[in-house]
Coordinates of C-alpha atoms and ligand atoms in Angstrom, one line a residue:
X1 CA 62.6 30.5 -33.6
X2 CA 64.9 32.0 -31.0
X3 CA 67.5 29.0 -31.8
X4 CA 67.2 29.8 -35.4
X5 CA 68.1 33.0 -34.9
X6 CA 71.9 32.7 -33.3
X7 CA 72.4 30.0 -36.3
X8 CA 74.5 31.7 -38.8
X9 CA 73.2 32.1 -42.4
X10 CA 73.6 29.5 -44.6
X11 CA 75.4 30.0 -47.6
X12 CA 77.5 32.4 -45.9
X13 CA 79.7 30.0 -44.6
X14 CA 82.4 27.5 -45.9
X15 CA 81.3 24.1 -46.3
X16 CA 82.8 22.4 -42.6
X17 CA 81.2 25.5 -41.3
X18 CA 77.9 25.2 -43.2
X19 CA 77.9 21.3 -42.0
X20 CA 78.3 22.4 -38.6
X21 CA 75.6 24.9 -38.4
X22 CA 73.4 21.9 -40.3
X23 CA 74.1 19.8 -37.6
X24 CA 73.3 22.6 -34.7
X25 CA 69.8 23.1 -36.5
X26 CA 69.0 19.4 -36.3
X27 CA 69.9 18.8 -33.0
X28 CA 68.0 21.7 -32.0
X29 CA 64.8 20.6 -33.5
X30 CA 65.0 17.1 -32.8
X31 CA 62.4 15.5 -31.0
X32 CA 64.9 13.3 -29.4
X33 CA 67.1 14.5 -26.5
X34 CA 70.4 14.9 -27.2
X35 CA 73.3 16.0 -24.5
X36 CA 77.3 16.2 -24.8
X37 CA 79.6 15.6 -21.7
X38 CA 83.2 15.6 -21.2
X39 CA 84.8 12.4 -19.9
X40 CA 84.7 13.8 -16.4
X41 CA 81.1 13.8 -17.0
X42 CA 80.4 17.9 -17.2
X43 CA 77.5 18.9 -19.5
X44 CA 78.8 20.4 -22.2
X45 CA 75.0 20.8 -24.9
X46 CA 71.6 20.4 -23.8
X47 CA 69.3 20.6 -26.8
X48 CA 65.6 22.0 -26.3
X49 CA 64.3 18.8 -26.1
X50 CA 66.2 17.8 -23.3
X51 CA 64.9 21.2 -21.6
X52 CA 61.8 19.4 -22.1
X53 CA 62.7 16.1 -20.9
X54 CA 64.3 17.0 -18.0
X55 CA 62.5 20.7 -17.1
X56 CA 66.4 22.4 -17.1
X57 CA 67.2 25.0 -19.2
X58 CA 70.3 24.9 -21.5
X59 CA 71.6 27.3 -19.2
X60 CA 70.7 25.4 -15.9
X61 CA 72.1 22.2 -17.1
X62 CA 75.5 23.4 -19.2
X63 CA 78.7 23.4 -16.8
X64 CA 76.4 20.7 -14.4
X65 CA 77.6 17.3 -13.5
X66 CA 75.8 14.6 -15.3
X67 CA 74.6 13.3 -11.9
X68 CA 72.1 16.4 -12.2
X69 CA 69.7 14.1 -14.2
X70 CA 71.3 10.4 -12.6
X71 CA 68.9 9.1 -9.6
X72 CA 71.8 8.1 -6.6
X73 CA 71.0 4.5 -7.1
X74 CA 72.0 4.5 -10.4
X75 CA 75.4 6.5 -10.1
X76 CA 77.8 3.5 -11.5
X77 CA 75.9 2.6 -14.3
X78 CA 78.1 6.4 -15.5
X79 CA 80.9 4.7 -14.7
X80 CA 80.2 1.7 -16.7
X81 CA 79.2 4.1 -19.7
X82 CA 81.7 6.3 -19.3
X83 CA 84.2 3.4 -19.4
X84 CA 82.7 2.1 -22.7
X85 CA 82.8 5.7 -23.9
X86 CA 86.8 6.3 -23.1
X87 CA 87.4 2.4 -25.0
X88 CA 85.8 4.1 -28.2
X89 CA 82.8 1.6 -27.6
X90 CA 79.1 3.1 -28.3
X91 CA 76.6 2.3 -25.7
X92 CA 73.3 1.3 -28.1
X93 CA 69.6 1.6 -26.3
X94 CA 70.5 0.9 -23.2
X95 CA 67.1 1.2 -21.1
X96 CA 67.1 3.0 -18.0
X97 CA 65.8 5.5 -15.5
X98 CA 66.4 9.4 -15.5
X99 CA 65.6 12.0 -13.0
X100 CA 63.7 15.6 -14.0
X101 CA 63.8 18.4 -12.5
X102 CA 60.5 18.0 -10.5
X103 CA 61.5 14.8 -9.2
X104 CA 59.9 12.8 -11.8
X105 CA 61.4 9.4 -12.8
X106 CA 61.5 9.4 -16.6
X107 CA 62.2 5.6 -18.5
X108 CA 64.7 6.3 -21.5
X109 CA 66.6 4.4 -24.4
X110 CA 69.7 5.5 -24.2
X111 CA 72.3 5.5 -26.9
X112 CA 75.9 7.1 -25.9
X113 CA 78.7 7.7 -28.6
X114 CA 82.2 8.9 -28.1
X115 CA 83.4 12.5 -29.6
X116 CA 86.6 12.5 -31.2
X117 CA 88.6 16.0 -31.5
X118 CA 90.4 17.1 -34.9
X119 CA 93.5 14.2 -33.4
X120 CA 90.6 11.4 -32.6
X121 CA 91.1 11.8 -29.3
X122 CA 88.1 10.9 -27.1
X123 CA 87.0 14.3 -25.3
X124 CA 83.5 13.2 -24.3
X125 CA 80.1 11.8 -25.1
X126 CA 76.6 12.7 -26.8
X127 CA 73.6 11.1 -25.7
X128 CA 70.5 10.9 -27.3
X129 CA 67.9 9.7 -25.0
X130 CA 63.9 8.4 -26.2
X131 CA 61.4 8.6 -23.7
X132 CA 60.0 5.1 -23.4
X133 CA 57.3 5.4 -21.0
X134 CA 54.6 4.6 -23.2
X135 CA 56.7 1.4 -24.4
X136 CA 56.6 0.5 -21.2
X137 CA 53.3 0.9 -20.2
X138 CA 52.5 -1.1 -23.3
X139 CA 54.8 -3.6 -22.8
X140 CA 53.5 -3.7 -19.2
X141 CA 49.7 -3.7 -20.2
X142 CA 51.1 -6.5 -22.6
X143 CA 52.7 -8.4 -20.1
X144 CA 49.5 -8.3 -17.7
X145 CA 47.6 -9.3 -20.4
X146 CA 49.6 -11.9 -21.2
X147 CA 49.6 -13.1 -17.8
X148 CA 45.9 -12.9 -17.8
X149 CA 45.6 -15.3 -21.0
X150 CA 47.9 -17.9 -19.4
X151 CA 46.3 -18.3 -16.2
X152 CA 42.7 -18.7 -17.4
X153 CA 40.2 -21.2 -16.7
X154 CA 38.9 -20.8 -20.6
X155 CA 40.3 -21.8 -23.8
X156 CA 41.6 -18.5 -25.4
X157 CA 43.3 -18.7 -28.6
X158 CA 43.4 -16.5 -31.7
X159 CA 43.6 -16.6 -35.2
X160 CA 44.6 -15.2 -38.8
X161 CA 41.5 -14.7 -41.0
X162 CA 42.8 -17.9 -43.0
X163 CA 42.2 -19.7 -39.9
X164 CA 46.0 -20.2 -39.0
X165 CA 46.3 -20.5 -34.9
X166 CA 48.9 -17.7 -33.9
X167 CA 48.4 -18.3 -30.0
X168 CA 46.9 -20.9 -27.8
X169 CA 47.0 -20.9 -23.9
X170 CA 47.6 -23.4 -21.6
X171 CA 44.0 -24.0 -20.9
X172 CA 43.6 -24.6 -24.7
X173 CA 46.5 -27.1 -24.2
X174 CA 44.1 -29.1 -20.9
X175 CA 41.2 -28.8 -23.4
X176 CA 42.0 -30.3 -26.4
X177 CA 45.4 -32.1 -25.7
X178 CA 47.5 -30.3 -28.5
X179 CA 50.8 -28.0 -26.9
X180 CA 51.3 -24.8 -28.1
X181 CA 54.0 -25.7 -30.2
X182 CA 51.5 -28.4 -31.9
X183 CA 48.9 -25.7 -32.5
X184 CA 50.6 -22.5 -33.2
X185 CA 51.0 -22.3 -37.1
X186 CA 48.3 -25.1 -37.8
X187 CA 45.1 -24.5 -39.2
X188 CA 41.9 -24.3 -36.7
X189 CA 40.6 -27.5 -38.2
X190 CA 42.8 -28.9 -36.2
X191 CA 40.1 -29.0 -33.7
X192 CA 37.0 -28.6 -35.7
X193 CA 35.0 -32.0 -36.1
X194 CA 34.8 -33.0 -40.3
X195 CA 30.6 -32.6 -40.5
X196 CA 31.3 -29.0 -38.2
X197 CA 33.8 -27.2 -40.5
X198 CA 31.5 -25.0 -42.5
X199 CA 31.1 -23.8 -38.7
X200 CA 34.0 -21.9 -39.5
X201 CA 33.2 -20.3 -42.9
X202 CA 30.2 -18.6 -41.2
X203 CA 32.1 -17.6 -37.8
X204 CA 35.0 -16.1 -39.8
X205 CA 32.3 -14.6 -42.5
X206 CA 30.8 -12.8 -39.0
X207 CA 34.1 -11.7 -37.9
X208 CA 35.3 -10.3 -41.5
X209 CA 32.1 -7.9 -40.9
X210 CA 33.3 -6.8 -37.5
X211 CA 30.6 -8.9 -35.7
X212 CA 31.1 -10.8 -32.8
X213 CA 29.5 -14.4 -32.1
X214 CA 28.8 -14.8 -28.4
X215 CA 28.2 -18.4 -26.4
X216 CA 27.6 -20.3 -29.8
X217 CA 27.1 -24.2 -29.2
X218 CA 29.2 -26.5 -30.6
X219 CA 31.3 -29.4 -30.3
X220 CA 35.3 -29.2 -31.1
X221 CA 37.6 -32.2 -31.4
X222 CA 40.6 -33.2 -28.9
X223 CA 43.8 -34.6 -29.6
X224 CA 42.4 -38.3 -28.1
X225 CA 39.6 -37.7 -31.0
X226 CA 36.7 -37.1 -28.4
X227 CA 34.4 -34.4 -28.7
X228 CA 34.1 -31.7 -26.4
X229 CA 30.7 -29.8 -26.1
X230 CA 31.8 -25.8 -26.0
X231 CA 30.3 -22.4 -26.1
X232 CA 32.4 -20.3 -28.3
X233 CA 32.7 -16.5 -28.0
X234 CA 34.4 -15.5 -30.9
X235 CA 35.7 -11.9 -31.0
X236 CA 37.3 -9.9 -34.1
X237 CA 40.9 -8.5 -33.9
X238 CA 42.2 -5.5 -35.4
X239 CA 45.6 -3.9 -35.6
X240 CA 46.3 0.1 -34.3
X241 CA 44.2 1.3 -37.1
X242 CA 41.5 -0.3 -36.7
X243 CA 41.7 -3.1 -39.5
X244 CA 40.3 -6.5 -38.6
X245 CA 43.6 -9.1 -38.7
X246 CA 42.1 -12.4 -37.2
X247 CA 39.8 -13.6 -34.6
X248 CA 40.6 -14.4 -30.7
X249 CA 38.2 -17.1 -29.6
X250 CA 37.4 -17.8 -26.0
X251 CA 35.6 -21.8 -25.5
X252 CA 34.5 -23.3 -22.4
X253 CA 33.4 -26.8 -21.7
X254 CA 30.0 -27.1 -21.2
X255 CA 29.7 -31.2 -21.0
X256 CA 29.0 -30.6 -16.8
X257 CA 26.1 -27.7 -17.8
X258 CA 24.9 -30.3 -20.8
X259 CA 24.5 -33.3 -18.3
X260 CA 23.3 -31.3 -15.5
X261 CA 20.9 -29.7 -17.6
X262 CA 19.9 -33.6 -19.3
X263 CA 20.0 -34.4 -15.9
X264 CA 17.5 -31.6 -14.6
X265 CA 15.1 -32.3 -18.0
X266 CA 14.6 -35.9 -16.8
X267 CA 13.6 -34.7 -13.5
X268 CA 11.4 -32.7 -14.8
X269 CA 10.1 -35.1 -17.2
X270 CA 9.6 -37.5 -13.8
X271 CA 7.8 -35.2 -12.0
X272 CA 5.2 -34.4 -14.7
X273 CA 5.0 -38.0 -14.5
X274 CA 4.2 -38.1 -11.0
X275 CA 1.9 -34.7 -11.0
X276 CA -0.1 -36.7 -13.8
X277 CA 0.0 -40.0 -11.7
X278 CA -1.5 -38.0 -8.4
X279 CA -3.9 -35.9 -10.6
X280 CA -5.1 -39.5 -11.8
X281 CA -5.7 -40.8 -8.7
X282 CA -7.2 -38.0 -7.2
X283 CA -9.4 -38.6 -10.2
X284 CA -10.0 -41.6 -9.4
X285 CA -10.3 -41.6 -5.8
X286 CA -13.2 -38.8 -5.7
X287 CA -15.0 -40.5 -8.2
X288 CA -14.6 -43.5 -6.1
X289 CA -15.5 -42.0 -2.7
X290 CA -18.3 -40.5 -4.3
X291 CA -20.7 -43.7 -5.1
X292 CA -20.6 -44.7 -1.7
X293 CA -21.3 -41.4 -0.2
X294 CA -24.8 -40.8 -2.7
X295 CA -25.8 -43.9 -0.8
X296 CA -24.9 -43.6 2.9
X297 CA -26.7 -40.2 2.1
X298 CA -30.1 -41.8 0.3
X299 CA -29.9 -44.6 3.4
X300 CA -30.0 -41.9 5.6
X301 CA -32.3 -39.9 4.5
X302 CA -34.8 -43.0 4.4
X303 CA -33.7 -43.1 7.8
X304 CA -34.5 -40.0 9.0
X305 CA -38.5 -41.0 7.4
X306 CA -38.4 -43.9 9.8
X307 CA -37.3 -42.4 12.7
X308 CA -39.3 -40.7 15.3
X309 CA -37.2 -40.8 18.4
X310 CA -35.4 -37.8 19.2
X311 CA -32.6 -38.9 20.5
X312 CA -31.6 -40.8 17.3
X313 CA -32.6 -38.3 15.1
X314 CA -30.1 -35.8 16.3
X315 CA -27.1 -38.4 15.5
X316 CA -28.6 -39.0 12.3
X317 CA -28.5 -34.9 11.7
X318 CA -24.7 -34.7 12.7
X319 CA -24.1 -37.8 10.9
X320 CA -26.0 -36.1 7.9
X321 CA -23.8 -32.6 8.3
X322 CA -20.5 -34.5 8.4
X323 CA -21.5 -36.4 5.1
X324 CA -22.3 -33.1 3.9
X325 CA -19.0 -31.8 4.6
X326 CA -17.4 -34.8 3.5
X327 CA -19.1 -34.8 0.1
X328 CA -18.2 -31.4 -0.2
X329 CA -15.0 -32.0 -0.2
X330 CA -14.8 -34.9 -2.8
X331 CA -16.8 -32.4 -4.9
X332 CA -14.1 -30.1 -4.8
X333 CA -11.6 -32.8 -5.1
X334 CA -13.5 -33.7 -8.5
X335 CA -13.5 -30.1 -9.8
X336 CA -9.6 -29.8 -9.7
X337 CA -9.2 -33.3 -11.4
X338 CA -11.4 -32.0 -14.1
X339 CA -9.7 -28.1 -14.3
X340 CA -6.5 -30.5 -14.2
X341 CA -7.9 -32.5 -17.4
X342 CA -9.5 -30.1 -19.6
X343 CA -12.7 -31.3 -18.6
X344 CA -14.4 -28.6 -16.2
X345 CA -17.6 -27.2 -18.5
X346 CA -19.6 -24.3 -17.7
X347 CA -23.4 -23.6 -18.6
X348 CA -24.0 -20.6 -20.2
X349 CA -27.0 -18.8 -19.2
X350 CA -28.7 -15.8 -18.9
X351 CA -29.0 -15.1 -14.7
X352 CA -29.6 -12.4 -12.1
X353 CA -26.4 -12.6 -10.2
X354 CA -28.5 -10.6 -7.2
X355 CA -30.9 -13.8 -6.5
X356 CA -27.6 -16.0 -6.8
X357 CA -25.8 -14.0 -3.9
X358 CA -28.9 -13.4 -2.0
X359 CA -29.9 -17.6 -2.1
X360 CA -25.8 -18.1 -1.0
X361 CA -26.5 -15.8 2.0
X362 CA -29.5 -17.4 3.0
X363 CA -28.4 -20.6 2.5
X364 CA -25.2 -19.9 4.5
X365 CA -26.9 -17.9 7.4
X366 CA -28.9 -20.8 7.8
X367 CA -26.6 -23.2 8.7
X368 CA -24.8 -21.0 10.6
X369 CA -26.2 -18.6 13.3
X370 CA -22.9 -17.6 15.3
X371 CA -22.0 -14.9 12.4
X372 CA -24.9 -12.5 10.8
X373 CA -24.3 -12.0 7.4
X374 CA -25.6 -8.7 5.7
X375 CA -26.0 -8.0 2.2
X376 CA -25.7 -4.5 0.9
X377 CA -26.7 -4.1 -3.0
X378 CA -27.4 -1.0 -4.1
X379 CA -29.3 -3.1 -7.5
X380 CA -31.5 -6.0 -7.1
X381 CA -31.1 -7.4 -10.9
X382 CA -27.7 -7.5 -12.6
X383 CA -28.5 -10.3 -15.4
X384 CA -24.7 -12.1 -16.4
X385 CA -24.4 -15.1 -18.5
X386 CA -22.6 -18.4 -17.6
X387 CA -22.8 -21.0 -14.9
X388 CA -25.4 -19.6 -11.8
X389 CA -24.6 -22.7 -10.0
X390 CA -20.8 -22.7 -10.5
X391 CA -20.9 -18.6 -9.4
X392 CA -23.2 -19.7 -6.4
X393 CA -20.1 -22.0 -5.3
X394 CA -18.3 -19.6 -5.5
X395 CA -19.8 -17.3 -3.8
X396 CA -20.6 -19.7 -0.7
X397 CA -17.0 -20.6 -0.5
X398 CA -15.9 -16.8 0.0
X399 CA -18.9 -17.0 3.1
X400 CA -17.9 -20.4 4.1
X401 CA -13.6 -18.7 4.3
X402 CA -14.9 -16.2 6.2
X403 CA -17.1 -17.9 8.9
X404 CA -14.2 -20.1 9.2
X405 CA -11.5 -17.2 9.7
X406 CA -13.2 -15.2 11.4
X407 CA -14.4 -17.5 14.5
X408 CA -14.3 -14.6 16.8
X409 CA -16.1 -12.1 14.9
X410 CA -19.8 -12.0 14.2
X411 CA -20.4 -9.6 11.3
X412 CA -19.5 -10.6 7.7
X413 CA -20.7 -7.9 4.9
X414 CA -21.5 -9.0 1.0
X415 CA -21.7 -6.3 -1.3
X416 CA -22.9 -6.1 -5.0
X417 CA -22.3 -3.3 -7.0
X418 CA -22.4 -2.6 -10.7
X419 CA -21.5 -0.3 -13.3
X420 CA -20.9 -0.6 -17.2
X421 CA -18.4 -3.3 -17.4
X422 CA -19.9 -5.5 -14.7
X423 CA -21.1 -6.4 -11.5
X424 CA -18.4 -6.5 -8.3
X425 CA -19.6 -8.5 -5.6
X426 CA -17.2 -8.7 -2.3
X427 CA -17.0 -10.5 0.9
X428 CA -15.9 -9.1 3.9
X429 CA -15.0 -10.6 7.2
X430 CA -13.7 -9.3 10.6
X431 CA -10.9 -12.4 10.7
X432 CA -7.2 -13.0 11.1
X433 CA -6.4 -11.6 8.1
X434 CA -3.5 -12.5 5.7
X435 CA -0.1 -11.4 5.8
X436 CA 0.5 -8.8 2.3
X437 CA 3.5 -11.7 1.2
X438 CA 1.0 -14.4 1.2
X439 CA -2.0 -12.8 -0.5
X440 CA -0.4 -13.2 -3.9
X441 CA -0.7 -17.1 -3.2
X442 CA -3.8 -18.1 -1.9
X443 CA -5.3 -18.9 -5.1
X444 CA -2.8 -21.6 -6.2
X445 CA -3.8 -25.2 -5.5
X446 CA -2.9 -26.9 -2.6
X447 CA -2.2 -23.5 -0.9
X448 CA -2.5 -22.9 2.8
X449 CA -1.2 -20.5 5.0
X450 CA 0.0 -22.0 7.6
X451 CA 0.3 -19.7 10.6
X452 CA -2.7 -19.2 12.5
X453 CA -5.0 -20.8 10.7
X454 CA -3.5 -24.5 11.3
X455 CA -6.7 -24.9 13.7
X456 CA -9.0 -24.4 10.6
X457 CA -8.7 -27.9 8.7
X458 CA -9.0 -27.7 4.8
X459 CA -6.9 -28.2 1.4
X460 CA -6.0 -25.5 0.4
X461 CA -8.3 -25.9 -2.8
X462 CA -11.4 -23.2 -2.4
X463 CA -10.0 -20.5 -3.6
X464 CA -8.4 -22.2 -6.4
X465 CA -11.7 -23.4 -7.3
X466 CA -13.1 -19.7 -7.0
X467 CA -10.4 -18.5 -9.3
X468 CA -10.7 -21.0 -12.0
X469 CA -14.8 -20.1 -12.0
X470 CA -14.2 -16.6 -12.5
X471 CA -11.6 -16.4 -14.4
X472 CA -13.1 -18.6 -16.9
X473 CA -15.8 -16.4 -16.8
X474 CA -14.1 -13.7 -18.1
X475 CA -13.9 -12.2 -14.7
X476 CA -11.0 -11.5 -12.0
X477 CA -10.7 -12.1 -8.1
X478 CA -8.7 -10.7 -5.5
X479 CA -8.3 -10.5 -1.7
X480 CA -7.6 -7.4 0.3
X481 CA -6.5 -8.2 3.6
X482 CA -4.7 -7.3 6.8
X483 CA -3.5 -9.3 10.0
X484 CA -5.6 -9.5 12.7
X485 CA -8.5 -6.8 11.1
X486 CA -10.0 -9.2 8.7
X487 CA -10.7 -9.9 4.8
X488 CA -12.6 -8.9 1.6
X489 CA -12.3 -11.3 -1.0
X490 CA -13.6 -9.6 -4.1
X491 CA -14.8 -10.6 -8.1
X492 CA -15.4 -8.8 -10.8
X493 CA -18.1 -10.2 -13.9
X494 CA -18.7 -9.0 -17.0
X495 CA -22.1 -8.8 -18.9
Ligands
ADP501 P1 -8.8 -24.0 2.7 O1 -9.6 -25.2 2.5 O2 -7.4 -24.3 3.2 O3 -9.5 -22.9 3.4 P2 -8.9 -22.2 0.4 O4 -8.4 -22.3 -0.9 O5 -10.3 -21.8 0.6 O6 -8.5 -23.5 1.2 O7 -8.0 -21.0 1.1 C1 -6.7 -21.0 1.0 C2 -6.0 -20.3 2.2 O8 -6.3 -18.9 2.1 C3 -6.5 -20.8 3.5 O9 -5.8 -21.9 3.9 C4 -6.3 -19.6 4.4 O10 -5.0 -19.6 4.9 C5 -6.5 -18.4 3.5 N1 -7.8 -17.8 3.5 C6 -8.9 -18.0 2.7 N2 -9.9 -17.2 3.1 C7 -9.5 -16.5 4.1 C8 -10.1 -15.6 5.0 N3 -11.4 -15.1 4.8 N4 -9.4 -15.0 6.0 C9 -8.1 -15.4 6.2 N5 -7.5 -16.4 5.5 C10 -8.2 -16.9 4.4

């Protein structure tokens, strides 16, 4: 070291000088900054380190005024220590700010002593000043943190791994009553409910391991004795190496989540209620409108034997399509009661799904001669097993959607294709259309969407029909659509 080097040897020297040169080599390799003044405040030593405090040399700063490294504002305090200095007094880590070089404000302890020559005179000072910065950033990050504790909505408090509180903030003091002074130093059963303390043997077990417990249920007990429903987050804490010390626990009160959450469970219970009350009396009210409606329809039909006017016939006809209708409707009304119950059943067997479609068509075209309806099959027997009557309902209720959203167009298409899985059979009219948001809906009961095709009167339970048919069938349906260009509703069955 180039320091080393102007030191004298040791050895060489008698002992005051020896002690001397001692002393030179410590202060040289010190890690703290040490400086000598005068009384009239003229550097008289700069050590290395205060080279690299400051970003002088020994040579910059030796012969300087002391004001070199004092910021303007903070000329008098070297009055004050100078004053203390010429009384004999030390100055002892007196915290403060110093000036480098580059401008830089550096935080020091500063401790100032007063040199005596061979008389005990006072000729000056040495001061050793420690950088504190990173004290005060920790003290800083400390103090925010501190801060942060205090003012927060939740419960934090921490403990010892004996369970002995060693802080509690003030919204621990709103929650459960106890002041800090009450809770500090006690055990955490201060709060812990009798039948709830072995809570705490396996929350402290976790955090021994290192593991956290997050949003853990429980009740904790106020200073009034009422119990307060909380979820717990319970963290470990560990010193600056890393060794776990105690817990920090952060609780918040739940009882406004619990009720409104009770609250929203009866609702829901009450609905179910009222969704099983209306599926009931749909039940009932089908079953009921259907007796009446086999009759009318057997009277009129007998009717229709007796009658040979024209005139009267043709009422009797409409009157016999709008009962038609009408029955149809309770039918489907029935269906969803029974899918609603458990009680829909399905035959199972063997049919030609191309004679199914192709009777649907005619049956359709028949009844209604404004739209031609083509079928396209490129097989005339696909044989599937299950319900031919149920798969012909559905098929005439994709013909029946499409005649009646598709008013203005003539054409609608049925194709049946198959390959080895199944047989695909799809519907396609020239329509409205649906809107790409909606599409995903339409097969949920009671669905109806409602732009357009308010004129077209209906509830919304077809497709939902449809769906339930194939799908219990093993099969799947979908709808590929766009406004204004039209539909294909499509199904897929396996053999
Ligand atoms: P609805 O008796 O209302 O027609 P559906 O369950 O058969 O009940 O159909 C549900 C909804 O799907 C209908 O209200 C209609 O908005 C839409 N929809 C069904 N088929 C078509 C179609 N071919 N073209 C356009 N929209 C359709």
């Amino acid at each position: 070291m180039k320091d080393d080097a102007k030191l004298p040897q040791l050895g060489a020297l008698d002992p005051f000088e020896e002690k001397h040169a001692m002393l030179a080599a410590i202060i040289a390799s010190t890690d703290d900054t040490i400086i000598s003044k005068t009384l009239e405040g003229i550097i008289t030593s700069w050590n290395p380190a205060a080279e690299r405090m400051f970003g002088y040399t020994e040579r910059e700063a030796i012969g300087q005024h002391i004001t070199l490294i004092i910021p303007p504002e903070r000329l008098d305090e070297e009055a004050f220590i100078i004053g203390q200095v010429a009384k004999g007094e030390k100055v002892v880590h007196f915290e403060t700010v110093r000036q480098a070089k580059n401008g830089t404000m550096v935080p020091i302890s500063l401790t100032v002593s007063p040199i005596h020559n061979s008389e005990g005179k006072i000729i000056g000072a040495s001061k050793i000043a420690r950088d504190i910065s990173d004290q005060k950033i920790a003290a800083e990050r400390d103090g925010v943190l501190a801060a942060i504790v205090d003012s927060s909505d939740d419960t934090i408090l921490s403990k010892t791994l004996d369970g002995i509180i060693t802080s509690w903030n003030k919204a621990a003091v709103k929650m459960f009553g106890h002041t800090e002074a009450e809770a500090v130093g006690k055990h955490i059963s201060l709060i812990i409910p009798a039948d709830r303390l072995n809570e705490e043997t396996f929350i402290i077990g976790e955090v021994r391991k290192g593991n956290k417990i997050d949003h853990f249920q429980t009740l904790r007990l106020a200073k009034n004795g009422s119990l307060i429903p909380i979820s717990l987050s319970v963290s470990p804490v560990t010193d600056d190496k890393g060794k776990i010390i105690g817990a920090s626990k952060i609780a918040r009160d739940i009882s406004k989540e619990q009720t409104s959450q009770q609250e929203i469970g009866k609702l829901y219970e009450h609905l179910k209620e009222l969704n099983a009350k209306k599926d009931e009396f749909i039940a009932l009210a089908s079953h009921e409108l259907k007796t009446p409606l086999t009759s009318i329809n057997g009277y009129l039909q007998l009717l229709e034997l007796h009658l040979s006017q024209e005139k009267p016939k043709d009422f009797l006809q409409r009157a016999q399509q709008q009962l038609k209708k009408l029955t149809s409707l309770v039918d489907e009304l029935l269906d969803v009661s029974k899918i609603e119950a458990g009680k829909l059943h399905f035959a199972a067997e063997d049919f030609n799904i191309c004679n199914v479609a192709k009777d649907a068509v005619g049956l359709i075209s028949h009844t209604n001669t404004a739209h031609s309806i083509t079928l396209h099959s490129t097989i005339s027997e696909c044989i599937i097993k299950g319900d031919a009557h149920r798969i012909e309902q559905v098929i005439i209720n994709l013909l029946t959607n499409a005649i009646r959203y598709a008013p203005d167009s003539y054409q609608i298409e049925v194709y049946i294709t198959a390959d080895e899985h199944g047989v695909k059979l799809g519907v396609k009219d020239y329509g409205i259309g649906i809107a790409s948001e909606k599409l995903e809906h339409i097969f949920s009961r009671y669905y109806r969407v409602d732009d357009d095709n308010a004129k077209v009167s209906g509830l919304g339970i077809g497709l939902y029909l449809c769906h339930e048919i194939v799908t219990r069938h093993n099969g799947k349906i979908w709808a590929e659509s766009e406004p204004g260009k039209g539909s294909t509703f499509w199904f897929r069955l396996p053999y």
